[in-house]
Amino acid sequence: MNYHFQAHRQVRKNLLDILQNTSHEDLLLIPDGFNNNLYWNIAHTVATQQLLHYYLSGNPFRIDKYWIETYKKGTLPNLNVQKSEVEDLEFLLTETSKILMKDYDSDFFSDYTPYTTSFGMDLKSIQDAIIFNNMHESLHYGYVMSQKRAILGEKY
């Protein structure tokens, strides 16, 4: 699983770089042809990771439930995000990855409720969930890169 944790840290590092190096205005802009923004996609990865790993294993979330309720699948982007919330998300991107690794090493995920994702993947264990979550976060990283490209094009 070390490789999968390394991949998780890398995609989170890539998302953090965009979060830290994009203007607040651009983070919240919904580009033409999209129904959400850069910020929502990044926050959504944190919320979904908690649901796939902690909720489905019967464990408490490692983040405030606000993040899950606000950024889970089916939610709409919040266009009134304060800069302090962006800073909180920067922290969560890094810390939830570290906590996941510690919890995994501590055998925190001994139970897991099987779940079929909307992508059509059957998750039967925490290992399945970690691998799928990396794919999910990479998908949203791709959306973020496309949205950023669309935003840059809209400015010229």
mmCIF file of C-alpha atoms in Angstrom:
data_model
loop_
_atom_site.group_PDB
_atom_site.id
_atom_site.type_symbol
_atom_site.label_atom_id
_atom_site.label_comp_id
_atom_site.label_asym_id
_atom_site.label_seq_id
_atom_site.Cartn_x
_atom_site.Cartn_y
_atom_site.Cartn_z
ATOM 1 C CA MET A 1 0.000 0.000 0.000
ATOM 2 C CA ASN A 2 2.995 2.320 0.279
ATOM 3 C CA TYR A 3 2.771 3.122 -3.431
ATOM 4 C CA HIS A 4 -0.907 4.037 -3.087
ATOM 5 C CA PHE A 5 -0.191 6.323 -0.141
ATOM 6 C CA GLN A 6 2.610 7.936 -2.131
ATOM 7 C CA ALA A 7 0.181 8.502 -5.016
ATOM 8 C CA HIS A 8 -2.346 10.005 -2.602
ATOM 9 C CA ARG A 9 0.218 12.430 -1.187
ATOM 10 C CA GLN A 10 1.216 13.446 -4.729
ATOM 11 C CA VAL A 11 -2.281 14.204 -5.981
ATOM 12 C CA ARG A 12 -2.933 16.139 -2.779
ATOM 13 C CA LYS A 13 0.318 18.077 -3.290
ATOM 14 C CA ASN A 14 -0.810 18.920 -6.839
ATOM 15 C CA LEU A 15 -4.220 20.103 -5.598
ATOM 16 C CA LEU A 16 -2.580 22.129 -2.825
ATOM 17 C CA ASP A 17 -0.326 23.835 -5.365
ATOM 18 C CA ILE A 18 -3.349 24.974 -7.362
ATOM 19 C CA LEU A 19 -5.172 26.087 -4.225
ATOM 20 C CA GLN A 20 -2.200 28.149 -3.056
ATOM 21 C CA ASN A 21 -1.258 29.617 -6.439
ATOM 22 C CA THR A 22 -4.652 30.598 -7.822
ATOM 23 C CA SER A 23 -6.352 33.867 -6.974
ATOM 24 C CA HIS A 24 -9.316 33.717 -4.612
ATOM 25 C CA GLU A 25 -11.525 35.086 -7.385
ATOM 26 C CA ASP A 26 -10.441 32.369 -9.834
ATOM 27 C CA LEU A 27 -10.899 29.602 -7.243
ATOM 28 C CA LEU A 28 -14.583 30.520 -6.976
ATOM 29 C CA LEU A 29 -15.299 31.302 -10.632
ATOM 30 C CA ILE A 30 -17.457 28.730 -12.414
ATOM 31 C CA PRO A 31 -16.062 28.555 -15.950
ATOM 32 C CA ASP A 32 -18.408 28.321 -18.941
ATOM 33 C CA GLY A 33 -19.435 24.730 -19.548
ATOM 34 C CA PHE A 34 -18.895 23.627 -15.917
ATOM 35 C CA ASN A 35 -21.320 23.382 -12.993
ATOM 36 C CA ASN A 36 -18.761 23.852 -10.222
ATOM 37 C CA ASN A 37 -15.456 25.596 -9.576
ATOM 38 C CA LEU A 38 -11.844 24.867 -8.674
ATOM 39 C CA TYR A 39 -12.488 25.260 -4.979
ATOM 40 C CA TRP A 40 -15.481 22.906 -4.925
ATOM 41 C CA ASN A 41 -13.520 20.187 -6.744
ATOM 42 C CA ILE A 42 -10.655 20.391 -4.269
ATOM 43 C CA ALA A 43 -12.904 20.467 -1.182
ATOM 44 C CA HIS A 44 -14.965 17.628 -2.669
ATOM 45 C CA THR A 45 -11.901 15.368 -2.700
ATOM 46 C CA VAL A 46 -11.458 15.847 1.049
ATOM 47 C CA ALA A 47 -15.151 15.213 1.779
ATOM 48 C CA THR A 48 -15.296 12.118 -0.410
ATOM 49 C CA GLN A 49 -12.117 10.661 1.084
ATOM 50 C CA GLN A 50 -13.707 10.856 4.514
ATOM 51 C CA LEU A 51 -16.898 9.167 3.315
ATOM 52 C CA LEU A 52 -15.103 6.366 1.442
ATOM 53 C CA HIS A 53 -12.632 5.617 4.199
ATOM 54 C CA TYR A 54 -14.193 6.550 7.510
ATOM 55 C CA TYR A 55 -17.952 6.414 7.030
ATOM 56 C CA LEU A 56 -17.894 3.088 5.181
ATOM 57 C CA SER A 57 -15.640 1.579 7.839
ATOM 58 C CA GLY A 58 -17.951 2.725 10.640
ATOM 59 C CA ASN A 59 -15.450 5.197 12.048
ATOM 60 C CA PRO A 60 -15.883 8.868 12.967
ATOM 61 C CA PHE A 61 -14.837 11.494 10.456
ATOM 62 C CA ARG A 62 -11.445 13.103 11.030
ATOM 63 C CA ILE A 63 -12.776 16.487 9.881
ATOM 64 C CA ASP A 64 -15.731 18.651 10.826
ATOM 65 C CA LYS A 65 -18.987 17.398 9.340
ATOM 66 C CA TYR A 66 -19.392 20.838 7.711
ATOM 67 C CA TRP A 67 -16.926 19.800 5.011
ATOM 68 C CA ILE A 68 -18.821 16.606 4.205
ATOM 69 C CA GLU A 69 -22.254 18.242 4.143
ATOM 70 C CA THR A 70 -21.035 21.187 2.055
ATOM 71 C CA TYR A 71 -18.838 19.362 -0.471
ATOM 72 C CA LYS A 72 -20.143 15.798 -0.807
ATOM 73 C CA LYS A 73 -21.458 14.487 -4.116
ATOM 74 C CA GLY A 74 -24.576 16.326 -5.240
ATOM 75 C CA THR A 75 -23.764 19.626 -3.534
ATOM 76 C CA LEU A 76 -23.461 22.948 -5.324
ATOM 77 C CA PRO A 77 -20.417 25.204 -5.113
ATOM 78 C CA ASN A 78 -20.352 27.804 -2.369
ATOM 79 C CA LEU A 79 -19.558 31.148 -3.990
ATOM 80 C CA ASN A 80 -19.062 32.962 -0.659
ATOM 81 C CA VAL A 81 -15.991 31.099 0.595
ATOM 82 C CA GLN A 82 -13.858 33.201 2.919
ATOM 83 C CA LYS A 83 -10.070 33.216 2.677
ATOM 84 C CA SER A 84 -9.882 31.598 6.102
ATOM 85 C CA GLU A 85 -11.780 28.580 4.742
ATOM 86 C CA VAL A 86 -9.293 28.306 1.886
ATOM 87 C CA GLU A 87 -6.523 28.209 4.492
ATOM 88 C CA ASP A 88 -8.419 25.514 6.388
ATOM 89 C CA LEU A 89 -8.699 23.457 3.205
ATOM 90 C CA GLU A 90 -4.958 23.841 2.590
ATOM 91 C CA PHE A 91 -4.377 22.316 6.028
ATOM 92 C CA LEU A 92 -6.926 19.513 5.501
ATOM 93 C CA LEU A 93 -5.425 18.457 2.166
ATOM 94 C CA THR A 94 -2.157 17.603 3.861
ATOM 95 C CA GLU A 95 -3.323 16.485 7.288
ATOM 96 C CA THR A 96 -6.088 14.105 6.208
ATOM 97 C CA SER A 97 -3.584 12.269 4.047
ATOM 98 C CA LYS A 98 -1.183 11.914 6.996
ATOM 99 C CA ILE A 99 -3.982 10.823 9.335
ATOM 100 C CA LEU A 100 -5.213 8.236 6.832
ATOM 101 C CA MET A 101 -1.772 6.619 6.725
ATOM 102 C CA LYS A 102 -1.515 6.548 10.534
ATOM 103 C CA ASP A 103 -5.017 5.134 10.882
ATOM 104 C CA TYR A 104 -4.296 2.480 8.272
ATOM 105 C CA ASP A 105 -1.077 1.465 10.011
ATOM 106 C CA SER A 106 -2.992 1.270 13.318
ATOM 107 C CA ASP A 107 -5.539 -1.150 11.797
ATOM 108 C CA PHE A 108 -8.260 1.460 12.384
ATOM 109 C CA PHE A 109 -10.260 0.159 9.408
ATOM 110 C CA SER A 110 -10.917 -3.398 10.568
ATOM 111 C CA ASP A 111 -14.533 -3.343 9.314
ATOM 112 C CA TYR A 112 -15.676 -2.122 5.932
ATOM 113 C CA THR A 113 -19.182 -1.947 4.479
ATOM 114 C CA PRO A 114 -19.109 -2.960 0.781
ATOM 115 C CA TYR A 115 -20.143 -0.144 -1.522
ATOM 116 C CA THR A 116 -20.623 0.252 -5.269
ATOM 117 C CA THR A 117 -19.519 3.684 -6.462
ATOM 118 C CA SER A 118 -21.387 5.735 -9.048
ATOM 119 C CA PHE A 119 -18.364 5.020 -11.246
ATOM 120 C CA GLY A 120 -19.371 1.335 -11.139
ATOM 121 C CA MET A 121 -16.545 0.088 -8.921
ATOM 122 C CA ASP A 122 -17.229 -2.339 -6.080
ATOM 123 C CA LEU A 123 -15.346 -1.439 -2.905
ATOM 124 C CA LYS A 124 -15.054 -4.394 -0.551
ATOM 125 C CA SER A 125 -12.204 -3.307 1.710
ATOM 126 C CA ILE A 126 -10.313 -0.264 2.895
ATOM 127 C CA GLN A 127 -7.571 -1.160 0.405
ATOM 128 C CA ASP A 128 -10.108 -1.011 -2.442
ATOM 129 C CA ALA A 129 -11.346 2.330 -1.099
ATOM 130 C CA ILE A 130 -7.857 3.828 -0.922
ATOM 131 C CA ILE A 131 -7.047 2.770 -4.474
ATOM 132 C CA PHE A 132 -10.407 4.003 -5.797
ATOM 133 C CA ASN A 133 -10.093 7.275 -3.881
ATOM 134 C CA ASN A 134 -6.785 7.962 -5.643
ATOM 135 C CA MET A 135 -8.535 7.494 -8.976
ATOM 136 C CA HIS A 136 -11.381 9.753 -7.834
ATOM 137 C CA GLU A 137 -9.025 12.503 -6.665
ATOM 138 C CA SER A 138 -7.030 12.262 -9.893
ATOM 139 C CA LEU A 139 -10.250 12.645 -11.870
ATOM 140 C CA HIS A 140 -11.038 15.842 -9.962
ATOM 141 C CA TYR A 141 -7.464 17.052 -10.411
ATOM 142 C CA GLY A 142 -8.108 16.696 -14.145
ATOM 143 C CA TYR A 143 -11.298 18.753 -13.804
ATOM 144 C CA VAL A 144 -9.353 21.391 -11.883
ATOM 145 C CA MET A 145 -6.708 21.609 -14.599
ATOM 146 C CA SER A 146 -9.413 21.901 -17.287
ATOM 147 C CA GLN A 147 -11.239 24.574 -15.329
ATOM 148 C CA LYS A 148 -8.038 26.508 -14.774
ATOM 149 C CA ARG A 149 -7.318 26.379 -18.497
ATOM 150 C CA ALA A 150 -10.877 27.589 -19.218
ATOM 151 C CA ILE A 151 -10.480 30.438 -16.729
ATOM 152 C CA LEU A 152 -7.207 31.557 -18.276
ATOM 153 C CA GLY A 153 -8.866 31.538 -21.696
ATOM 154 C CA GLU A 154 -11.798 33.596 -20.425
ATOM 155 C CA LYS A 155 -9.432 36.306 -19.219
ATOM 156 C CA TYR A 156 -8.016 36.972 -22.676
#
